Short mmCIF file of N, CA and C in Angstrom, two decimals:
data_model
loop_
_atom_site.label_atom_id
_atom_site.label_comp_id
_atom_site.label_asym_id
_atom_site.label_seq_id
_atom_site.Cartn_x
_atom_site.Cartn_y
_atom_site.Cartn_z
N UNK T 1 154.80 98.61 130.75
CA UNK T 1 153.80 98.12 131.67
C UNK T 1 152.45 98.74 131.32
N UNK T 2 151.42 97.92 131.36
CA UNK T 2 150.06 98.37 131.08
C UNK T 2 149.36 98.64 132.41
N UNK T 3 148.66 99.78 132.48
CA UNK T 3 147.90 100.15 133.66
C UNK T 3 146.44 100.26 133.27
N UNK T 4 145.57 99.57 134.00
CA UNK T 4 144.14 99.61 133.74
C UNK T 4 143.40 100.26 134.90
N UNK T 5 142.38 101.02 134.56
CA UNK T 5 141.50 101.62 135.57
C UNK T 5 140.18 100.86 135.54
N UNK T 6 139.85 100.28 136.69
CA UNK T 6 138.61 99.52 136.84
C UNK T 6 137.75 100.22 137.89
N UNK T 7 136.48 100.41 137.58
CA UNK T 7 135.54 101.01 138.51
C UNK T 7 134.68 99.91 139.12
N UNK T 8 134.49 100.01 140.44
CA UNK T 8 133.60 99.10 141.16
C UNK T 8 132.37 99.95 141.52
N UNK T 9 131.25 99.66 140.90
CA UNK T 9 130.04 100.46 141.06
C UNK T 9 128.94 99.61 141.66
N UNK T 10 127.93 100.27 142.19
CA UNK T 10 126.78 99.55 142.73
C UNK T 10 126.04 100.41 143.72
N UNK T 11 124.92 99.93 144.15
CA UNK T 11 124.10 100.68 145.09
C UNK T 11 124.70 100.61 146.50
N UNK T 12 124.13 101.38 147.38
CA UNK T 12 124.53 101.44 148.79
C UNK T 12 124.50 100.04 149.40
N UNK T 13 125.59 99.66 150.04
CA UNK T 13 125.62 98.38 150.75
C UNK T 13 125.80 97.16 149.88
N UNK T 14 126.19 97.36 148.62
CA UNK T 14 126.30 96.21 147.71
C UNK T 14 127.62 95.45 147.87
N UNK T 15 128.60 96.04 148.56
CA UNK T 15 129.85 95.33 148.80
C UNK T 15 131.05 95.90 148.06
N UNK T 16 130.96 97.10 147.56
CA UNK T 16 132.05 97.71 146.79
C UNK T 16 133.32 97.87 147.63
N UNK T 17 133.19 98.44 148.82
CA UNK T 17 134.35 98.65 149.69
C UNK T 17 134.97 97.30 150.07
N UNK T 18 134.16 96.33 150.39
CA UNK T 18 134.66 95.00 150.74
C UNK T 18 135.40 94.39 149.57
N UNK T 19 134.87 94.54 148.36
CA UNK T 19 135.53 94.02 147.17
C UNK T 19 136.92 94.63 147.01
N UNK T 20 137.02 95.95 147.12
CA UNK T 20 138.30 96.63 146.97
C UNK T 20 139.27 96.18 148.07
N UNK T 21 138.79 96.09 149.31
CA UNK T 21 139.64 95.66 150.42
C UNK T 21 140.16 94.24 150.21
N UNK T 22 139.29 93.36 149.72
CA UNK T 22 139.66 91.96 149.53
C UNK T 22 140.70 91.81 148.43
N UNK T 23 140.62 92.62 147.40
CA UNK T 23 141.47 92.47 146.22
C UNK T 23 142.77 93.26 146.29
N UNK T 24 142.76 94.40 146.93
CA UNK T 24 143.92 95.31 146.89
C UNK T 24 145.13 94.72 147.61
N UNK T 25 146.29 94.88 146.97
CA UNK T 25 147.53 94.44 147.60
C UNK T 25 148.20 95.57 148.37
N UNK T 26 147.64 96.76 148.29
CA UNK T 26 148.10 97.89 149.11
C UNK T 26 146.98 98.22 150.08
N UNK T 27 147.31 98.94 151.13
CA UNK T 27 146.27 99.35 152.06
C UNK T 27 145.32 100.28 151.30
N UNK T 28 144.04 99.90 151.19
CA UNK T 28 143.11 100.71 150.40
C UNK T 28 142.85 102.07 151.02
N UNK T 29 142.63 103.04 150.15
CA UNK T 29 142.17 104.34 150.58
C UNK T 29 140.65 104.26 150.67
N UNK T 30 140.11 104.61 151.82
CA UNK T 30 138.66 104.56 152.02
C UNK T 30 138.18 105.93 152.47
N UNK T 31 136.99 106.30 152.04
CA UNK T 31 136.39 107.56 152.47
C UNK T 31 135.03 107.27 153.07
N UNK T 32 135.04 106.44 154.10
CA UNK T 32 133.79 106.04 154.74
C UNK T 32 133.53 106.90 155.97
N UNK T 33 132.25 107.19 156.17
CA UNK T 33 131.81 107.91 157.36
C UNK T 33 130.66 107.13 157.99
N UNK T 34 130.44 107.36 159.27
CA UNK T 34 129.33 106.71 159.94
C UNK T 34 128.01 107.26 159.43
N UNK T 35 127.02 106.39 159.37
CA UNK T 35 125.70 106.79 158.90
C UNK T 35 124.65 105.91 159.55
N UNK T 36 123.42 106.33 159.48
CA UNK T 36 122.34 105.47 159.96
C UNK T 36 121.70 104.84 158.74
N UNK T 37 121.65 103.53 158.73
CA UNK T 37 121.13 102.76 157.61
C UNK T 37 119.67 102.44 157.86
N UNK T 38 118.79 102.76 156.92
CA UNK T 38 117.38 102.44 157.10
C UNK T 38 117.12 100.94 157.25
N UNK T 39 118.02 100.12 156.70
CA UNK T 39 117.87 98.67 156.83
C UNK T 39 118.51 98.15 158.11
N UNK T 40 119.31 99.01 158.75
CA UNK T 40 119.97 98.62 159.98
C UNK T 40 121.11 97.65 159.79
N UNK T 41 121.65 97.54 158.58
CA UNK T 41 122.67 96.55 158.30
C UNK T 41 124.10 97.09 158.27
N UNK T 42 124.27 98.35 157.94
CA UNK T 42 125.60 98.89 157.75
C UNK T 42 125.67 100.24 158.46
N UNK T 43 126.80 100.51 159.06
CA UNK T 43 126.91 101.77 159.81
C UNK T 43 127.88 102.77 159.20
N UNK T 44 128.41 102.47 158.02
CA UNK T 44 129.28 103.43 157.33
C UNK T 44 128.85 103.51 155.88
N UNK T 45 129.25 104.60 155.22
CA UNK T 45 129.00 104.75 153.79
C UNK T 45 130.17 105.48 153.15
N UNK T 46 130.46 105.14 151.91
CA UNK T 46 131.52 105.80 151.17
C UNK T 46 131.01 107.14 150.67
N UNK T 47 131.77 108.21 150.91
CA UNK T 47 131.32 109.54 150.52
C UNK T 47 132.12 110.13 149.36
N UNK T 48 133.22 109.54 148.97
CA UNK T 48 133.97 110.02 147.81
C UNK T 48 134.28 108.81 146.93
N UNK T 49 135.26 108.01 147.32
CA UNK T 49 135.56 106.78 146.59
C UNK T 49 136.50 105.92 147.43
N UNK T 50 136.59 104.66 147.05
CA UNK T 50 137.59 103.75 147.60
C UNK T 50 138.64 103.56 146.52
N UNK T 51 139.88 103.32 146.94
CA UNK T 51 140.94 103.08 145.97
C UNK T 51 141.79 101.92 146.43
N UNK T 52 142.10 101.05 145.49
CA UNK T 52 143.02 99.95 145.73
C UNK T 52 143.82 99.67 144.47
N UNK T 53 144.81 98.82 144.61
CA UNK T 53 145.71 98.52 143.49
C UNK T 53 146.14 97.07 143.59
N UNK T 54 146.26 96.43 142.43
CA UNK T 54 146.77 95.06 142.39
C UNK T 54 147.59 94.87 141.11
N UNK T 55 148.75 94.25 141.27
CA UNK T 55 149.56 93.86 140.11
C UNK T 55 149.09 92.47 139.71
N UNK T 56 148.46 92.39 138.57
CA UNK T 56 147.93 91.11 138.10
C UNK T 56 149.06 90.25 137.53
N UNK T 57 149.95 90.91 136.82
CA UNK T 57 151.17 90.29 136.30
C UNK T 57 152.28 91.31 136.45
N UNK T 58 153.49 90.92 136.11
CA UNK T 58 154.61 91.88 136.21
C UNK T 58 154.44 93.05 135.25
N UNK T 59 153.63 92.84 134.18
CA UNK T 59 153.44 93.90 133.19
C UNK T 59 152.01 94.45 133.17
N UNK T 60 151.20 94.14 134.20
CA UNK T 60 149.81 94.61 134.23
C UNK T 60 149.40 94.99 135.65
N UNK T 61 149.11 96.28 135.84
CA UNK T 61 148.66 96.78 137.14
C UNK T 61 147.24 97.30 136.98
N UNK T 62 146.39 96.95 137.94
CA UNK T 62 145.00 97.39 137.92
C UNK T 62 144.76 98.34 139.09
N UNK T 63 144.24 99.51 138.77
CA UNK T 63 143.82 100.48 139.78
C UNK T 63 142.31 100.35 139.95
N UNK T 64 141.87 100.18 141.18
CA UNK T 64 140.46 99.96 141.49
C UNK T 64 139.87 101.22 142.12
N UNK T 65 138.77 101.68 141.57
CA UNK T 65 138.07 102.85 142.10
C UNK T 65 136.65 102.44 142.46
N UNK T 66 136.34 102.40 143.75
CA UNK T 66 134.99 102.08 144.22
C UNK T 66 134.17 103.35 144.32
N UNK T 67 133.09 103.43 143.57
CA UNK T 67 132.22 104.61 143.59
C UNK T 67 131.36 104.63 144.84
N UNK T 68 130.97 105.81 145.29
CA UNK T 68 129.98 105.86 146.39
C UNK T 68 128.64 105.36 145.85
N UNK T 69 127.90 104.62 146.65
CA UNK T 69 126.68 103.99 146.15
C UNK T 69 125.41 104.80 146.29
N UNK T 70 125.39 105.75 147.20
CA UNK T 70 124.16 106.51 147.40
C UNK T 70 123.94 107.48 146.24
N UNK T 71 122.68 107.58 145.81
CA UNK T 71 122.34 108.46 144.68
C UNK T 71 122.72 109.91 144.95
N UNK T 72 122.74 110.33 146.21
CA UNK T 72 123.09 111.71 146.51
C UNK T 72 124.54 112.03 146.16
N UNK T 73 125.36 111.00 145.95
CA UNK T 73 126.74 111.19 145.53
C UNK T 73 126.93 110.90 144.04
N UNK T 74 125.84 110.76 143.31
CA UNK T 74 125.94 110.40 141.89
C UNK T 74 126.64 111.47 141.05
N UNK T 75 126.71 112.70 141.56
CA UNK T 75 127.43 113.74 140.82
C UNK T 75 128.92 113.40 140.67
N UNK T 76 129.44 112.47 141.49
CA UNK T 76 130.84 112.05 141.40
C UNK T 76 131.06 110.93 140.38
N UNK T 77 130.00 110.22 140.03
CA UNK T 77 130.15 109.00 139.25
C UNK T 77 130.80 109.21 137.89
N UNK T 78 130.34 110.21 137.15
CA UNK T 78 130.87 110.40 135.80
C UNK T 78 132.36 110.76 135.84
N UNK T 79 132.74 111.66 136.72
CA UNK T 79 134.13 112.07 136.81
C UNK T 79 135.04 110.94 137.24
N UNK T 80 134.62 110.18 138.24
CA UNK T 80 135.44 109.06 138.71
C UNK T 80 135.51 107.93 137.68
N UNK T 81 134.50 107.82 136.83
CA UNK T 81 134.45 106.74 135.83
C UNK T 81 135.18 107.10 134.55
N UNK T 82 135.40 108.37 134.32
CA UNK T 82 136.07 108.81 133.09
C UNK T 82 137.42 108.12 132.95
N UNK T 83 137.68 107.58 131.78
CA UNK T 83 138.96 106.92 131.51
C UNK T 83 139.03 105.47 131.97
N UNK T 84 137.93 104.94 132.49
CA UNK T 84 137.97 103.54 132.94
C UNK T 84 138.06 102.60 131.74
N UNK T 85 138.69 101.47 131.97
CA UNK T 85 138.79 100.43 130.95
C UNK T 85 137.64 99.43 131.08
N UNK T 86 137.02 99.38 132.26
CA UNK T 86 135.92 98.46 132.49
C UNK T 86 135.37 98.69 133.88
N UNK T 87 134.21 98.07 134.15
CA UNK T 87 133.62 98.19 135.48
C UNK T 87 132.95 96.90 135.91
N UNK T 88 132.86 96.77 137.22
CA UNK T 88 132.13 95.67 137.85
C UNK T 88 130.94 96.30 138.54
N UNK T 89 129.74 95.88 138.17
CA UNK T 89 128.54 96.33 138.86
C UNK T 89 128.28 95.36 140.00
N UNK T 90 128.42 95.85 141.23
CA UNK T 90 128.15 95.03 142.41
C UNK T 90 126.67 95.13 142.73
N UNK T 91 126.05 93.99 142.97
CA UNK T 91 124.63 93.94 143.28
C UNK T 91 124.45 93.20 144.60
N UNK T 92 123.74 93.81 145.53
CA UNK T 92 123.37 93.15 146.78
C UNK T 92 122.23 92.20 146.42
N UNK T 93 122.52 90.91 146.39
CA UNK T 93 121.53 89.93 145.93
C UNK T 93 120.80 89.24 147.09
N UNK T 94 120.69 89.93 148.23
CA UNK T 94 120.01 89.30 149.38
C UNK T 94 118.50 89.28 149.24
N UNK T 95 117.95 90.15 148.38
CA UNK T 95 116.49 90.15 148.17
C UNK T 95 116.17 90.81 146.83
N UNK T 96 114.94 90.64 146.38
CA UNK T 96 114.53 91.29 145.14
C UNK T 96 114.63 92.81 145.26
N UNK T 97 114.28 93.33 146.43
CA UNK T 97 114.33 94.79 146.63
C UNK T 97 115.75 95.32 146.54
N UNK T 98 116.72 94.62 147.15
CA UNK T 98 118.10 95.12 147.11
C UNK T 98 118.68 94.99 145.70
N UNK T 99 118.26 93.98 144.94
CA UNK T 99 118.70 93.88 143.55
C UNK T 99 118.17 95.07 142.77
N UNK T 100 116.90 95.41 142.98
CA UNK T 100 116.28 96.52 142.24
C UNK T 100 116.93 97.86 142.57
N UNK T 101 117.59 97.97 143.73
CA UNK T 101 118.30 99.21 144.09
C UNK T 101 119.46 99.49 143.13
N UNK T 102 119.89 98.48 142.38
CA UNK T 102 121.01 98.65 141.44
C UNK T 102 120.55 99.17 140.08
N UNK T 103 119.27 99.24 139.84
CA UNK T 103 118.76 99.66 138.52
C UNK T 103 119.24 101.06 138.16
N UNK T 104 119.19 102.00 139.10
CA UNK T 104 119.58 103.37 138.82
C UNK T 104 121.06 103.46 138.44
N UNK T 105 121.92 102.81 139.22
CA UNK T 105 123.37 102.86 138.96
C UNK T 105 123.68 102.22 137.61
N UNK T 106 123.08 101.07 137.34
CA UNK T 106 123.35 100.37 136.08
C UNK T 106 122.83 101.19 134.90
N UNK T 107 121.68 101.79 135.05
CA UNK T 107 121.15 102.64 133.99
C UNK T 107 122.07 103.81 133.70
N UNK T 108 122.61 104.41 134.74
CA UNK T 108 123.55 105.52 134.59
C UNK T 108 124.78 105.07 133.79
N UNK T 109 125.37 103.97 134.20
CA UNK T 109 126.58 103.48 133.54
C UNK T 109 126.32 103.10 132.08
N UNK T 110 125.19 102.47 131.84
CA UNK T 110 124.86 102.07 130.46
C UNK T 110 124.58 103.29 129.60
N UNK T 111 124.03 104.35 130.17
CA UNK T 111 123.75 105.56 129.41
C UNK T 111 125.04 106.32 129.07
N UNK T 112 125.90 106.54 130.06
CA UNK T 112 127.08 107.37 129.86
C UNK T 112 128.31 106.60 129.38
N UNK T 113 128.33 105.30 129.57
CA UNK T 113 129.48 104.48 129.16
C UNK T 113 128.97 103.21 128.46
N UNK T 114 128.22 103.38 127.35
CA UNK T 114 127.52 102.25 126.75
C UNK T 114 128.41 101.17 126.15
N UNK T 115 129.64 101.51 125.80
CA UNK T 115 130.52 100.52 125.16
C UNK T 115 131.63 100.03 126.08
N UNK T 116 131.55 100.37 127.35
CA UNK T 116 132.59 99.97 128.29
C UNK T 116 132.36 98.53 128.73
N UNK T 117 133.40 97.69 128.62
CA UNK T 117 133.28 96.30 129.07
C UNK T 117 132.94 96.25 130.56
N UNK T 118 132.09 95.30 130.91
CA UNK T 118 131.71 95.16 132.31
C UNK T 118 131.18 93.77 132.60
N UNK T 119 131.15 93.45 133.89
CA UNK T 119 130.49 92.25 134.39
C UNK T 119 129.61 92.68 135.56
N UNK T 120 128.62 91.86 135.85
CA UNK T 120 127.74 92.10 136.99
C UNK T 120 128.04 91.03 138.02
N UNK T 121 128.25 91.46 139.27
CA UNK T 121 128.57 90.53 140.36
C UNK T 121 127.40 90.47 141.33
N UNK T 122 126.73 89.33 141.37
CA UNK T 122 125.62 89.12 142.30
C UNK T 122 126.23 88.75 143.65
N UNK T 123 126.44 89.77 144.49
CA UNK T 123 127.16 89.60 145.75
C UNK T 123 126.24 89.06 146.85
N UNK T 124 126.87 88.55 147.89
CA UNK T 124 126.21 88.02 149.08
C UNK T 124 125.47 86.71 148.78
N UNK T 125 126.05 85.93 147.88
CA UNK T 125 125.45 84.65 147.50
C UNK T 125 125.55 83.61 148.62
N UNK T 126 126.29 83.93 149.67
CA UNK T 126 126.42 83.03 150.81
C UNK T 126 125.29 83.19 151.82
N UNK T 127 124.48 84.21 151.65
CA UNK T 127 123.40 84.49 152.60
C UNK T 127 122.13 83.74 152.22
N UNK T 128 121.30 83.43 153.22
CA UNK T 128 120.07 82.68 152.93
C UNK T 128 119.12 83.48 152.03
N UNK T 129 118.39 82.76 151.21
CA UNK T 129 117.36 83.34 150.34
C UNK T 129 117.91 84.34 149.33
N UNK T 130 119.18 84.22 148.98
CA UNK T 130 119.76 85.13 147.99
C UNK T 130 119.10 84.94 146.62
N UNK T 131 119.17 85.99 145.82
CA UNK T 131 118.63 85.95 144.46
C UNK T 131 119.72 85.39 143.55
N UNK T 132 119.44 84.32 142.80
CA UNK T 132 120.48 83.74 141.95
C UNK T 132 120.85 84.66 140.78
N UNK T 133 122.06 84.50 140.25
CA UNK T 133 122.54 85.37 139.18
C UNK T 133 121.59 85.50 137.98
N UNK T 134 120.97 84.44 137.57
CA UNK T 134 120.07 84.53 136.40
C UNK T 134 118.84 85.39 136.68
N UNK T 135 118.39 85.38 137.92
CA UNK T 135 117.27 86.25 138.30
C UNK T 135 117.74 87.71 138.36
N UNK T 136 118.98 87.93 138.83
CA UNK T 136 119.56 89.27 138.82
C UNK T 136 119.62 89.77 137.37
N UNK T 137 120.03 88.92 136.46
CA UNK T 137 120.09 89.28 135.03
C UNK T 137 118.73 89.78 134.54
N UNK T 138 117.68 89.04 134.88
CA UNK T 138 116.33 89.42 134.42
C UNK T 138 115.88 90.73 135.04
N UNK T 139 116.07 90.88 136.35
CA UNK T 139 115.60 92.09 137.04
C UNK T 139 116.29 93.35 136.55
N UNK T 140 117.59 93.24 136.23
CA UNK T 140 118.35 94.40 135.78
C UNK T 140 118.40 94.53 134.26
N UNK T 141 117.79 93.57 133.57
CA UNK T 141 117.79 93.55 132.10
C UNK T 141 119.21 93.61 131.55
N UNK T 142 120.06 92.74 132.09
CA UNK T 142 121.45 92.66 131.66
C UNK T 142 121.50 91.95 130.31
N UNK T 143 122.15 92.55 129.32
CA UNK T 143 122.26 91.90 128.00
C UNK T 143 122.91 90.52 128.12
N UNK T 144 122.53 89.62 127.22
CA UNK T 144 123.01 88.23 127.28
C UNK T 144 124.53 88.14 127.10
N UNK T 145 125.15 89.12 126.44
CA UNK T 145 126.60 89.08 126.21
C UNK T 145 127.39 89.41 127.48
N UNK T 146 126.73 89.98 128.50
CA UNK T 146 127.39 90.40 129.74
C UNK T 146 127.29 89.28 130.78
N UNK T 147 128.42 88.95 131.39
CA UNK T 147 128.43 87.91 132.42
C UNK T 147 127.82 88.42 133.71
N UNK T 148 126.99 87.59 134.33
CA UNK T 148 126.46 87.84 135.67
C UNK T 148 127.01 86.72 136.54
N UNK T 149 127.87 87.10 137.48
CA UNK T 149 128.63 86.12 138.25
C UNK T 149 128.19 86.07 139.71
N UNK T 150 128.16 84.88 140.30
CA UNK T 150 127.91 84.79 141.74
C UNK T 150 129.15 85.28 142.48
N UNK T 151 128.94 85.94 143.63
CA UNK T 151 130.07 86.50 144.36
C UNK T 151 129.81 86.54 145.85
N UNK T 152 130.87 86.35 146.60
CA UNK T 152 130.93 86.66 148.03
C UNK T 152 132.16 87.55 148.15
N UNK T 153 131.96 88.85 148.36
CA UNK T 153 133.06 89.82 148.28
C UNK T 153 134.14 89.62 149.34
N UNK T 154 133.90 88.81 150.34
CA UNK T 154 134.92 88.52 151.35
C UNK T 154 135.79 87.33 150.95
N UNK T 155 135.41 86.65 149.87
CA UNK T 155 136.10 85.45 149.40
C UNK T 155 137.12 85.84 148.34
N UNK T 156 138.39 85.79 148.69
CA UNK T 156 139.47 86.25 147.80
C UNK T 156 139.43 85.55 146.44
N UNK T 157 139.23 84.25 146.44
CA UNK T 157 139.22 83.50 145.17
C UNK T 157 138.08 83.98 144.26
N UNK T 158 136.89 84.18 144.84
CA UNK T 158 135.76 84.64 144.03
C UNK T 158 136.00 86.06 143.51
N UNK T 159 136.60 86.90 144.33
CA UNK T 159 136.88 88.28 143.93
C UNK T 159 137.91 88.29 142.80
N UNK T 160 138.96 87.51 142.92
CA UNK T 160 139.97 87.41 141.87
C UNK T 160 139.34 86.90 140.57
N UNK T 161 138.50 85.88 140.67
CA UNK T 161 137.86 85.33 139.47
C UNK T 161 136.93 86.35 138.81
N UNK T 162 136.28 87.19 139.61
CA UNK T 162 135.43 88.25 139.05
C UNK T 162 136.29 89.24 138.28
N UNK T 163 137.41 89.64 138.86
CA UNK T 163 138.32 90.55 138.17
C UNK T 163 138.84 89.91 136.88
N UNK T 164 139.23 88.66 136.93
CA UNK T 164 139.73 87.98 135.74
C UNK T 164 138.67 87.94 134.65
N UNK T 165 137.42 87.70 135.02
CA UNK T 165 136.34 87.70 134.03
C UNK T 165 136.24 89.06 133.34
N UNK T 166 136.36 90.13 134.12
CA UNK T 166 136.31 91.46 133.52
C UNK T 166 137.53 91.69 132.63
N UNK T 167 138.70 91.30 133.09
CA UNK T 167 139.91 91.48 132.29
C UNK T 167 139.82 90.73 130.96
N UNK T 168 139.18 89.58 130.96
CA UNK T 168 138.96 88.84 129.70
C UNK T 168 138.09 89.65 128.75
N UNK T 169 137.07 90.31 129.28
CA UNK T 169 136.20 91.15 128.46
C UNK T 169 136.97 92.35 127.90
N UNK T 170 137.80 92.95 128.73
CA UNK T 170 138.59 94.10 128.30
C UNK T 170 139.59 93.67 127.22
N UNK T 171 140.18 92.50 127.41
CA UNK T 171 141.16 91.99 126.44
C UNK T 171 140.53 91.84 125.06
N UNK T 172 139.27 91.45 125.02
CA UNK T 172 138.57 91.30 123.75
C UNK T 172 138.47 92.61 122.98
N UNK T 173 138.52 93.74 123.70
CA UNK T 173 138.46 95.04 123.05
C UNK T 173 139.83 95.51 122.55
N UNK T 174 140.88 94.76 122.90
CA UNK T 174 142.22 95.13 122.49
C UNK T 174 142.88 96.18 123.36
N UNK T 175 142.30 96.43 124.55
CA UNK T 175 142.84 97.45 125.44
C UNK T 175 144.14 97.02 126.13
N UNK T 176 144.40 95.73 126.17
CA UNK T 176 145.69 95.27 126.70
C UNK T 176 146.03 93.93 126.12
#
């Protein structure tokens, strides 16, 4: 049996915990605490990591690790990402400002894990005035070889398709 480690990364409020909850076939481990959000949109934040698991096939299990999104927890990112086979960068695409909040996280991952397969998920595409995936690509300077996918993290089909897109990228590297 092949076991893959996938990291779900992104800025605060980008939908990482929701993604893990939607995809995991086991009750996810969450480390959320109450917080006051300057945008007034979310009342909890992940302080360590989220964990979920899904058996994609009888011979392939994926372990999901959702990183905390706030920069003050960035000291955890490298350790939690070590040994990953790929990552999904979650982007809150509700506005240009929230997309730009992902620049720091993406820069970190590209610096420390430059050859790791990944996809970018432009989340919250169901909300009004969302930033389309191609604009997210431009703002984050995502290389043309990397997929930027529309996503609604509460939509199981879209979440599964995002994971499958990443698994296709990982397969190209010969990791499974």
